[in-house]
Short mmCIF file of C-alpha atoms and ligand atoms in Angstrom, two decimals:
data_model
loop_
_atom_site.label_atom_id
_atom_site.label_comp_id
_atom_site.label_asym_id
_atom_site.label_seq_id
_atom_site.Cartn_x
_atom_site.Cartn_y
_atom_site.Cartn_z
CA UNK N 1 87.25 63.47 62.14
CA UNK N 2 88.76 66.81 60.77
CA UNK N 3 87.52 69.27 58.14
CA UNK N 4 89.20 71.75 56.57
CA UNK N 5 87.59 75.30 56.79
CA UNK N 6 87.99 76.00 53.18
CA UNK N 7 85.91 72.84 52.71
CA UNK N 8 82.51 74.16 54.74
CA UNK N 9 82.94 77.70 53.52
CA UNK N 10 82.52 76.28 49.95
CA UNK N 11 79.27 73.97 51.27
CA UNK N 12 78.38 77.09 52.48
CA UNK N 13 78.63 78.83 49.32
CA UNK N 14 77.21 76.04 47.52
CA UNK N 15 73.38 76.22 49.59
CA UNK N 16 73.99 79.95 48.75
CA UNK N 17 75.02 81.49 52.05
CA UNK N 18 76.06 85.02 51.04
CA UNK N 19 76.43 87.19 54.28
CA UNK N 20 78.83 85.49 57.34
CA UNK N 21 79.58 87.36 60.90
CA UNK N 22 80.28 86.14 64.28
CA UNK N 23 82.89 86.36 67.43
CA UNK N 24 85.64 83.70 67.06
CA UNK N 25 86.35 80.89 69.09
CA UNK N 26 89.56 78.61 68.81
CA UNK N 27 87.55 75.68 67.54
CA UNK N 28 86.43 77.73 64.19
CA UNK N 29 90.41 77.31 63.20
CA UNK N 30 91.01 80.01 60.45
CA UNK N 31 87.58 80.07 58.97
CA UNK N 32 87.52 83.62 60.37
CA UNK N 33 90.52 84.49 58.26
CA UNK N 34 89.39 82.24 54.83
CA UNK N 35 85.86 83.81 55.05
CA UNK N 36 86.96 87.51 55.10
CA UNK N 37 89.23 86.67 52.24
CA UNK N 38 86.46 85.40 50.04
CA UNK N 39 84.47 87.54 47.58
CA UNK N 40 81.90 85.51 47.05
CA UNK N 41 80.53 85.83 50.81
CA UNK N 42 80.19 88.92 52.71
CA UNK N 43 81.46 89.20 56.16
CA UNK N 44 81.46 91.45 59.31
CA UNK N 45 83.97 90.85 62.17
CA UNK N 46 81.46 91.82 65.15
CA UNK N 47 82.08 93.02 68.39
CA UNK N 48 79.25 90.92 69.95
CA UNK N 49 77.38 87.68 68.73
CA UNK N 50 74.22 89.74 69.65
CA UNK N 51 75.47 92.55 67.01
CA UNK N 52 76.78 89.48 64.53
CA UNK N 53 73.45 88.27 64.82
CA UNK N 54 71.85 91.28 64.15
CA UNK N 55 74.02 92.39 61.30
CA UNK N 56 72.81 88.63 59.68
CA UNK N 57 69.20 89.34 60.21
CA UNK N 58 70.00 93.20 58.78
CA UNK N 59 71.64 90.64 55.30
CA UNK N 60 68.75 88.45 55.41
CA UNK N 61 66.63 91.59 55.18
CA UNK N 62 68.37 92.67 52.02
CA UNK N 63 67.81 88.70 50.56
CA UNK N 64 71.48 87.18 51.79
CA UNK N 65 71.10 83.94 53.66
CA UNK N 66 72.92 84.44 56.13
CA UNK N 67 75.53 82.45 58.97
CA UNK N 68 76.90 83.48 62.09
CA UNK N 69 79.69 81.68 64.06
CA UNK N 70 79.74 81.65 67.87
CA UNK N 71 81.50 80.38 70.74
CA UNK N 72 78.45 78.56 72.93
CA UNK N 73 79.41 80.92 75.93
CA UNK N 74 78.28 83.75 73.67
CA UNK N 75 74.74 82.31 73.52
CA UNK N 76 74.07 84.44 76.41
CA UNK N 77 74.42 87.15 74.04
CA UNK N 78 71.81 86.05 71.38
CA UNK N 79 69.41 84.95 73.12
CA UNK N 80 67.55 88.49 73.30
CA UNK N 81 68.10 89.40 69.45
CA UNK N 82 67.40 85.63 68.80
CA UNK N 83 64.53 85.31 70.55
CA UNK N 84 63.01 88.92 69.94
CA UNK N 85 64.16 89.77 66.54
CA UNK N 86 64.56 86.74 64.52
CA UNK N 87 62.11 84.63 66.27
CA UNK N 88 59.21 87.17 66.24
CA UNK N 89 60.02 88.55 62.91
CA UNK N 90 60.39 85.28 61.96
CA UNK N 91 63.71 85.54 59.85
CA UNK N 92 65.98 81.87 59.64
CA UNK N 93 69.63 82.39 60.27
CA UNK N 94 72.00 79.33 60.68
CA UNK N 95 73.99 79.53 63.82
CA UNK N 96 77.59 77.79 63.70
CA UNK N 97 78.01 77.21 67.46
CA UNK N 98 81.30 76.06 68.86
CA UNK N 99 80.80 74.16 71.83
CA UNK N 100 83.45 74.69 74.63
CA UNK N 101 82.76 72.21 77.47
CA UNK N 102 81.19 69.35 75.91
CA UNK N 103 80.34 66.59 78.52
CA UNK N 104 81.23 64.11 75.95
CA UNK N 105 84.86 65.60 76.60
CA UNK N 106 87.63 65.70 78.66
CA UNK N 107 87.13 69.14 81.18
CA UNK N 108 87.68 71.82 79.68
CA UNK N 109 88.46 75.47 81.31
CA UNK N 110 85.94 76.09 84.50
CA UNK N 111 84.29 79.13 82.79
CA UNK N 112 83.03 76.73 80.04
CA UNK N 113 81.18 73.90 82.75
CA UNK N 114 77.88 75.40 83.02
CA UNK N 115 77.58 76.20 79.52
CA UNK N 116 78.95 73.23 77.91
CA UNK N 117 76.17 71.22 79.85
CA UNK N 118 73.27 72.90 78.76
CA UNK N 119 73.99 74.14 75.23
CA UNK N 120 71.44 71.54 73.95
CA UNK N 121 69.40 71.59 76.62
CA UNK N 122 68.52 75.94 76.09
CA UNK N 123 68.43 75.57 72.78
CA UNK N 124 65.89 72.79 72.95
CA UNK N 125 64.12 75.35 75.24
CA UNK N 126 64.36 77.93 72.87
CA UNK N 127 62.86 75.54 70.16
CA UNK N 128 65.81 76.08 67.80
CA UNK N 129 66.48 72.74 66.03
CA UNK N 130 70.20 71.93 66.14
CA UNK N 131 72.64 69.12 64.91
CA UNK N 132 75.48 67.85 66.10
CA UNK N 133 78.67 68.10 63.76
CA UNK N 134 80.43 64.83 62.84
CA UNK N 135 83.89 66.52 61.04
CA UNK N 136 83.14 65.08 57.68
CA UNK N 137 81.71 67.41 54.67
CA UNK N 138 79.07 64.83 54.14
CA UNK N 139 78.10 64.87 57.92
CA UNK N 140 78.11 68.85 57.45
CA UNK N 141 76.19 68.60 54.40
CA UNK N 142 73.32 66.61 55.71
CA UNK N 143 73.08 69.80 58.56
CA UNK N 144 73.09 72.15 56.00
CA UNK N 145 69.79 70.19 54.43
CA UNK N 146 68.36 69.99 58.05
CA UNK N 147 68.37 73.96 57.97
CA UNK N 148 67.33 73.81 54.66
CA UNK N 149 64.23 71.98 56.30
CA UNK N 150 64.22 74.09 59.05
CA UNK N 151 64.27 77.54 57.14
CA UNK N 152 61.42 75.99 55.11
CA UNK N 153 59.32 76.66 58.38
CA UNK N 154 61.03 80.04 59.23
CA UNK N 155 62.83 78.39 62.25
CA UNK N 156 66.53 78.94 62.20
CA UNK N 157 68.80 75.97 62.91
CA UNK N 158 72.29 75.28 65.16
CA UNK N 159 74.95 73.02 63.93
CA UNK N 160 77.17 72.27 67.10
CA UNK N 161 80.90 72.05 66.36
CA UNK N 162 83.66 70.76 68.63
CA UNK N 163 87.54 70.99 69.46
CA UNK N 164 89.16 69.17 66.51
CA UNK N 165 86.63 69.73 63.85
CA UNK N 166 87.84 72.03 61.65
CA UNK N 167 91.77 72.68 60.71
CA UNK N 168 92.91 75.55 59.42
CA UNK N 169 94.78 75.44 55.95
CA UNK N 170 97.86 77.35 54.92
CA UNK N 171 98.74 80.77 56.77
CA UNK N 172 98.31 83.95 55.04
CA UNK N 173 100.30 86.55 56.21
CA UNK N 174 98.50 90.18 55.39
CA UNK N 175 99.46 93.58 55.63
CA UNK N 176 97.86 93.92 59.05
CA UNK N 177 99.47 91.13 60.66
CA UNK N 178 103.18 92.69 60.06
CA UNK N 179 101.96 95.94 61.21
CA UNK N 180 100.66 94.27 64.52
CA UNK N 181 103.90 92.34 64.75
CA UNK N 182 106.11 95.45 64.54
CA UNK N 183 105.00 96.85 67.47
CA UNK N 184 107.66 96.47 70.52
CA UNK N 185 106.05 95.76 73.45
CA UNK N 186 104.02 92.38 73.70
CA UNK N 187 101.27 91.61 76.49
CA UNK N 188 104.17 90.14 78.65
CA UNK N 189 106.73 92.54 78.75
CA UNK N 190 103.64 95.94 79.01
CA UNK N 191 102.71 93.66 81.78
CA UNK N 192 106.22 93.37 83.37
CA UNK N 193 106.25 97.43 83.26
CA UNK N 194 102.73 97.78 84.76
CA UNK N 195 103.35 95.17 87.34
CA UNK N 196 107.00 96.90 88.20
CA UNK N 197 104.82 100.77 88.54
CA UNK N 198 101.77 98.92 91.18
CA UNK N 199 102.03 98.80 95.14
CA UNK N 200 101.44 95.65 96.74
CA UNK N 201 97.72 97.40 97.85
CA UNK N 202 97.22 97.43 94.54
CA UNK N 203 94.04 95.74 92.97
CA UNK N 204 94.23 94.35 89.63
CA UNK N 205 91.28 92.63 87.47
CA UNK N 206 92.71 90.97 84.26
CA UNK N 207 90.22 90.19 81.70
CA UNK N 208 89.21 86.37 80.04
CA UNK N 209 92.32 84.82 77.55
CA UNK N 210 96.00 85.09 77.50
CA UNK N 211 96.19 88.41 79.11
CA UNK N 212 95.14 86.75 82.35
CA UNK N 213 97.30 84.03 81.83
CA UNK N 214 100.05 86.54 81.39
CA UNK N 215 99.92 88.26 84.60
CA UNK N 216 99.74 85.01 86.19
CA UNK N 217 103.19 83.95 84.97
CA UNK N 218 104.72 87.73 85.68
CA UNK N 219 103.04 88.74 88.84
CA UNK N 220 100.86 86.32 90.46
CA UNK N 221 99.46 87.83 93.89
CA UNK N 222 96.66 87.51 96.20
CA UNK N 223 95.58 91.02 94.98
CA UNK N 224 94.95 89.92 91.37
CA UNK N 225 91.23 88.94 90.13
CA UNK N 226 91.97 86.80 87.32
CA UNK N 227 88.69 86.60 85.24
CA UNK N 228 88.00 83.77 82.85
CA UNK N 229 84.96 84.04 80.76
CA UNK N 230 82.95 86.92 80.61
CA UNK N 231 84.55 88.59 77.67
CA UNK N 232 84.08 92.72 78.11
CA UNK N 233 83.42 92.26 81.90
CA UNK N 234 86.43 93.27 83.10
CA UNK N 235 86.06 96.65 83.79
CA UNK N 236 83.06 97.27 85.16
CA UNK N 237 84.04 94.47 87.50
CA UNK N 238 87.18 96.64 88.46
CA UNK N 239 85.52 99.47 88.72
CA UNK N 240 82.96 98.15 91.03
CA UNK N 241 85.64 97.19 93.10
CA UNK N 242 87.04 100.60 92.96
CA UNK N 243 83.48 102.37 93.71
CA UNK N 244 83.06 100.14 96.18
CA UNK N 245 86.57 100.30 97.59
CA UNK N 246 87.40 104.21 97.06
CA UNK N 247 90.74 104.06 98.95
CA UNK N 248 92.58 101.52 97.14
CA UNK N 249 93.61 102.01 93.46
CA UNK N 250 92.36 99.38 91.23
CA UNK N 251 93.54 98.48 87.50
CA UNK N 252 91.46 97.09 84.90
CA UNK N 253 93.67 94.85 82.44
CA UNK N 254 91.86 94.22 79.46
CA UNK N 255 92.23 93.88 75.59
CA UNK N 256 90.70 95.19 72.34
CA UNK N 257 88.57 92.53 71.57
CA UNK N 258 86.49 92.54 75.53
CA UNK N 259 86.28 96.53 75.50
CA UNK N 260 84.58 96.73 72.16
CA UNK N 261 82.29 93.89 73.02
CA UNK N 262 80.95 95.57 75.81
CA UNK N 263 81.79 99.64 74.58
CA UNK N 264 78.80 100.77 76.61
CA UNK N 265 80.45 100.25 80.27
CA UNK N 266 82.69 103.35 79.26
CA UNK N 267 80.35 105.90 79.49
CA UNK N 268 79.38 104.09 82.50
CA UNK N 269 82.90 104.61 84.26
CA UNK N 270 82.71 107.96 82.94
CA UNK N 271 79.32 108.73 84.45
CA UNK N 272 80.43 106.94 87.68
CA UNK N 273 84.03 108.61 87.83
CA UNK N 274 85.76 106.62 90.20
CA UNK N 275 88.98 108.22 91.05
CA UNK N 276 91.02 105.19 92.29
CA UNK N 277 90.77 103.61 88.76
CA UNK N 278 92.85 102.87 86.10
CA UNK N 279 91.54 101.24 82.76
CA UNK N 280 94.52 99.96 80.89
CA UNK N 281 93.41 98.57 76.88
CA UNK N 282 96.53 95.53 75.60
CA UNK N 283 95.28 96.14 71.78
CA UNK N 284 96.77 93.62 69.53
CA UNK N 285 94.09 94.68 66.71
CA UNK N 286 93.04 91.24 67.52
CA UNK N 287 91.11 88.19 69.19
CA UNK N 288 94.95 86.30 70.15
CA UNK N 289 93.58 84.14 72.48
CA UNK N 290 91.23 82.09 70.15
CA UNK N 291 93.74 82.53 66.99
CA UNK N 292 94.63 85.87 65.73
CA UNK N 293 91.14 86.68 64.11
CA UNK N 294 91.38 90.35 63.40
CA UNK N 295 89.35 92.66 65.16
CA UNK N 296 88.15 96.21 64.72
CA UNK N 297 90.22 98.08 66.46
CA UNK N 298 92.50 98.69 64.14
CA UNK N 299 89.99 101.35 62.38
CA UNK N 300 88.82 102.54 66.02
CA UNK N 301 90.88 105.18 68.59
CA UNK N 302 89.85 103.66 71.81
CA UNK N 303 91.57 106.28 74.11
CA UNK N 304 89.34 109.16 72.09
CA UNK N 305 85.94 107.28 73.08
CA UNK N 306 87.02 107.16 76.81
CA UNK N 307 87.79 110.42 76.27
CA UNK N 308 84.67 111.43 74.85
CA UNK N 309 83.21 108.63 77.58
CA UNK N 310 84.60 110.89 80.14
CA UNK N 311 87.63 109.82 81.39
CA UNK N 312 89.44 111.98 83.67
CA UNK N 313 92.73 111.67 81.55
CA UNK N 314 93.80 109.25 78.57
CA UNK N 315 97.14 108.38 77.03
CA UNK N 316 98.16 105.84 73.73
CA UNK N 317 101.16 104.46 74.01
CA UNK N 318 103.52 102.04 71.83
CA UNK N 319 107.45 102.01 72.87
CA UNK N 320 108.15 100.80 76.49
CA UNK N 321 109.53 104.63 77.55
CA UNK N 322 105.33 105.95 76.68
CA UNK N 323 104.31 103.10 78.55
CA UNK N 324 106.44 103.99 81.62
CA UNK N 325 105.68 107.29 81.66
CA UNK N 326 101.90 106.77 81.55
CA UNK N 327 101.61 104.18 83.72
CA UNK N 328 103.80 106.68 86.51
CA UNK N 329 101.44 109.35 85.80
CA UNK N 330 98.09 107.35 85.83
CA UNK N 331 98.70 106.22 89.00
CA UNK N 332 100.05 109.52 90.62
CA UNK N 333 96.91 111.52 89.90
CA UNK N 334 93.21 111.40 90.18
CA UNK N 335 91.36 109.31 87.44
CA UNK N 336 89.31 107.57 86.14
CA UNK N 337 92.45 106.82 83.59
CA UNK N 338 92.50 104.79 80.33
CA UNK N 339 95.27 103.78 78.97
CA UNK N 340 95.84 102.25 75.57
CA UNK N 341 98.68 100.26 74.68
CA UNK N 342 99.71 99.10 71.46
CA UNK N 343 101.41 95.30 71.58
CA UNK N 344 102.27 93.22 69.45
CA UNK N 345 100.32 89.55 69.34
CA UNK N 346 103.52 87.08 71.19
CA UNK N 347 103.40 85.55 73.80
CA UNK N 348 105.54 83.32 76.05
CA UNK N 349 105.99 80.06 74.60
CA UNK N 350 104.41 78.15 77.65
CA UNK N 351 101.46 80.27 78.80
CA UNK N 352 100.37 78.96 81.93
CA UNK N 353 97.16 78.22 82.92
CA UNK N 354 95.66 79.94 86.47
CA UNK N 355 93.90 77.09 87.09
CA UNK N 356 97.32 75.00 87.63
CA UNK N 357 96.99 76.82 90.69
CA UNK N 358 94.02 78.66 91.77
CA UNK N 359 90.18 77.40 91.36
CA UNK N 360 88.37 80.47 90.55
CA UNK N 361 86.38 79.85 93.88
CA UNK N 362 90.20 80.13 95.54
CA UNK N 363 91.27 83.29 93.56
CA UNK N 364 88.06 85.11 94.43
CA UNK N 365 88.49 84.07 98.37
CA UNK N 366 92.49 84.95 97.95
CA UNK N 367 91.21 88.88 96.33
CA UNK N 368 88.47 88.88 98.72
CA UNK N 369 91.21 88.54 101.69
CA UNK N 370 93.40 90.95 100.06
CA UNK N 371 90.78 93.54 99.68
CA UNK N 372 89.99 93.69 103.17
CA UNK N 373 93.67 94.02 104.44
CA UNK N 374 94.43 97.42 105.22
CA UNK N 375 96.22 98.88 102.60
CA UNK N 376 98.08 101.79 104.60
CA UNK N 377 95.82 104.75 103.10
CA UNK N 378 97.02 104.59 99.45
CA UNK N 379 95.43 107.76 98.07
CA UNK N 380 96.90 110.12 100.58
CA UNK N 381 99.87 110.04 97.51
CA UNK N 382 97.06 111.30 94.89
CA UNK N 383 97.88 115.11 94.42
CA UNK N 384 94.33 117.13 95.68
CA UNK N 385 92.57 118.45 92.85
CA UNK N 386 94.96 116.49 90.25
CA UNK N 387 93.61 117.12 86.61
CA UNK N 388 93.72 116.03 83.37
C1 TPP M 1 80.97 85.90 75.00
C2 TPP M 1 82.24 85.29 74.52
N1 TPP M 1 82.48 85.22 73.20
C3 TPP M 1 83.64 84.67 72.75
C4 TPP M 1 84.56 84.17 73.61
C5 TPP M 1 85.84 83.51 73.12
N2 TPP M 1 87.00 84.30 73.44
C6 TPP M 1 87.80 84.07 74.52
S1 TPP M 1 89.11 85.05 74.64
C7 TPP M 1 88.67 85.85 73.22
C8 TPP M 1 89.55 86.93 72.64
C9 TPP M 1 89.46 88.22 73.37
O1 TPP M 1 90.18 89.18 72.65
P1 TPP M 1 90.93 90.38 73.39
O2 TPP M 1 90.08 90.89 74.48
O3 TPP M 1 91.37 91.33 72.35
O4 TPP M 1 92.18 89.65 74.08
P2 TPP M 1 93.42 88.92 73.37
O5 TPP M 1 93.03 87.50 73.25
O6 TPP M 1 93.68 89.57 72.04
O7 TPP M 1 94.55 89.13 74.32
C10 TPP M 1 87.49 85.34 72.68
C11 TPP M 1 86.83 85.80 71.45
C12 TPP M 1 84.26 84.27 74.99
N3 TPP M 1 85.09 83.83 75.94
N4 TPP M 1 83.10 84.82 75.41
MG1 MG M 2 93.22 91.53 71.48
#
C-alpha cells in the first residue's frame, strides 16, 4: 500500500505537529521537499539526526510538537540525545524512522543488514514504543493516536516506514535546483578528471551513495576503499590511512551532505596534518543519493572552514579547467588539501552497484593488499618545504 506524502504531512498538521527536521532517506519520497514548502509547519534540513533531534526537542521547548524523519541507520546517531536529552528531560518527540533492511524484505544493500535486524529489537531496549506503518492514512492515523497515547506519558513514539510507502507527488522545480543543474561538471565526469591526475599507488576512499558507485563505474581498482554506510566517515577513514601510511598519497572522495554531518573531523585533519592527503568535497547542494533533498551547503563555504580547520592549502572549483588545475597542484605539493568542487546533481543513467562485484569483506581484503604493495616511494615527487 502507497501514501502520498502530501497526505501524512496534512495528518500531521491535523494532530498539530508544528516543527519537522530530520536527514533524508529514499523511502521518505519528497516529503522532504513538500514539508519545507509548507507554512504551516516549520522545518530544519539537519546535518545529523542527532542535531534534527535536538533542534525538535529545542521546538518542543518553545510549545511546537514536534517530528523528525530518519533513516534507521541514523539511529546510531540519536541514541545519545534520545536517550540523554529527551528521555531524562522527559520531552515526547515522534520519530518517523525509515527502515532500510527489513527482514520481512528482499536484501537490501550490506551496510543496511545489521541494522535492519535490530531496529525493533533497540528500540524495544530503549523502551520507545513504536508501530509499524501499513501505507494507508488510516493505518498512519491510528500511529499518530498511539503517540498521542504515548506522549500522554512523556514517552516519545517510532512509526517504522518501509520502501514503497510513501510516493512523492508532482515535481517542483525551485530556484535552487536550476542553479545546481547549471553547473558543468557532474560527479562522473570531476571523477573522470581526478581519476585521469592519480598514480596507480594511489589510495582512494569514496564516501556512502552514488559517489561510490561512480568511481566504481570510472575507475574501479584494487586501491579504491569504497565505503557504504557510514555517512561523514569518509575522511577520517582516509586520513587514517594516510597517518598511518605516510608515504603513499591518499584521497578522500566525499560529498556535501557526509562532510557537514560529521564537520568536526576537519579540525581533526587539521590538528593531525597529514601531508599525503587530499580531501576532495563533490557538493551538489544536496542529499542525490536518497532524492535530491536540499542540503545546507548551499549557504555554507566549505573550503573557508578547512581553511580555518587548518588545511595546508584549499581551492573551489566549478569548470573542468579549475578542477584540473587543482587537482595537479594538490597532488604535487605537501597537504593536507581540500578541495571543493561544485557539480551538478546527474548521474549516469545505470549507476552500478559495487556489490555486483565486490563484498565489502572482498574490497577491504583487495585495499588491504594494495596498501601493502610497495608503491615505489611516491612522495619523493612532493617539493620539500611545499606551502600553501
Ligand atoms: C547516518 C545516515 N543517515 C542517512 C543516510 C542516508 N543517506 C545515504 S546517502 C545520503 C546522501 C549523502 O549526501 P552527500 O554526501 O551530499 O552525497 P550525494 O548523495 O549528494 O552524492 C544519505 C542521506 C545514511 N546512509 N546514514
Ligand atoms: Mg551531495
Amino acid at each position: 500500500m502507497t501514501m502520498s506524502t502530501s497526505t501524512l504531512l496534512s495528518l500531521l498538521k491535523q494532530q498539530k505537529y508544528g516543527f519537522f527536521s530530520g536527514v533524508p532517506c529514499s523511502n521518505f519520497a519528497d516529503l522532504f521537499q513538500q514539508v519545507s514548502l509548507d507554512n504551516d509547519i516549520a522545518s530544519v534540513p539537519a546535518a545529523s539526526e542527532g542535531s534534527a533531534l535536538s533542534f525538535a526537542v529545542g521546538a518542543a521547548l518553545a510549545g511546537r510538537r514536534s517530528v523528525v524523519a530518519l533513516q534507521n541507520s541514523g539511529l546510531g546517531n540519536i541514541i545519545n540525545p534520545l536517550t540523554s536529552l529527551v528521555q531524562i528531560n522527559c520531552i515526547p518527540t515522534l520519530l518517523l524512522i525509515s527502515v532500510r533492511g527489513h527482514t520481512d524484505e528482499a536484501e537490501d544493500e550490506p551496510q543496511h543488514r545489521i541494522m535492519g535486524a535490530n531496529t525493533h529489537a533497540l528500540l524495544d531496549q530503549l523502551a520507545i514504543p513504536w508501530s509499524e506503518f501499513d501505507g494507508t492514512p488510516q493505518g498512519f492515523m491510528a500511529a499518530l493516536l498511539k503517540a498521542e497515547e504515548a506522549f500522554g506519558r512523556s514517552v516519545s513514539f517510532a512509526v517504522l516506514v518501509r520502501k514503497g510507502q510513501l510516493s512523492a507527488g508532482l515535481g517542483v522545480v525551485g530556484d535552487r535546483e536550476l542553479q545546481v543543474d547549471g553547473y558543468p561538471l557532474s560527479v562522473g565526469s570531476a571523477l573522470e578528471i581526478v581519476s585521469e591526475a592519480l598514480r596507480t599507488s594511489d589510495l582512494v576512499v569514496s564516501t556512502t551513495g552514488f559517489i561510490s558507485r561512480e568511481l566504481f563505474r570510472v575507475s574501479d581498482r584494487p586501491e579504491n576503499f569504497y565505503m557504504q554506510g557510514s555517512l561523514g566517515h569518509c575522511s577520517a577513514v582516509a586520513a587514517g590511512v594516510a597517518l598511518a601510511h605516510p608515504s603513499r598519497r591518499v584521497v578522500a572522495l566525499d560529498g556535501d551532505g557526509a562532510v557537514l554531518m560529521h564537520m568536526g573531523v576537519l579540525s581533526t585533519i587539521g590538528y593531525a596534518a597529514p601531508r599525503n592527503f587530499l580531501h576532495i568535497v563533490l557538493d551538489n547542494e544536496g542529499y542525490v543519493s536518497t532524492g535530491k533533498q536540499e542540503s545546507t551547503s548551499v549557504t555554507s563555504s566549505l573550503e573557508a572552514v578547512a581553511a580555518a580547520c587548518g588545511y595546508r592549502a584549499v581551492s573551489r572549483c566549478v569548470t573542468k579547467a579549475e578542477l584540473d588545475d587543482a587537482v595537479a597542484r594538490s597532488l604535487a605539493s605537501e597537504g593536507p588539501h581540500f578541495l571543493l568542487c561544485k557539480v551538478n546533481q546527474s548521474h549516469s543513467r545505470s549507476l552500478p552497484r559495487v556489490t555486483s562485484q565486490h563484498t565489502p569483506e572482498e574490497n577491504k581484503r583487495a585495499f588491504q593488499i594494495a596498501v601493502s604493495r610497495p608503491s615505489g616511494g611516491d612522495l619523493q615527487a612532493v617539493p620539500a618545504g611545499a606551502v600553501r
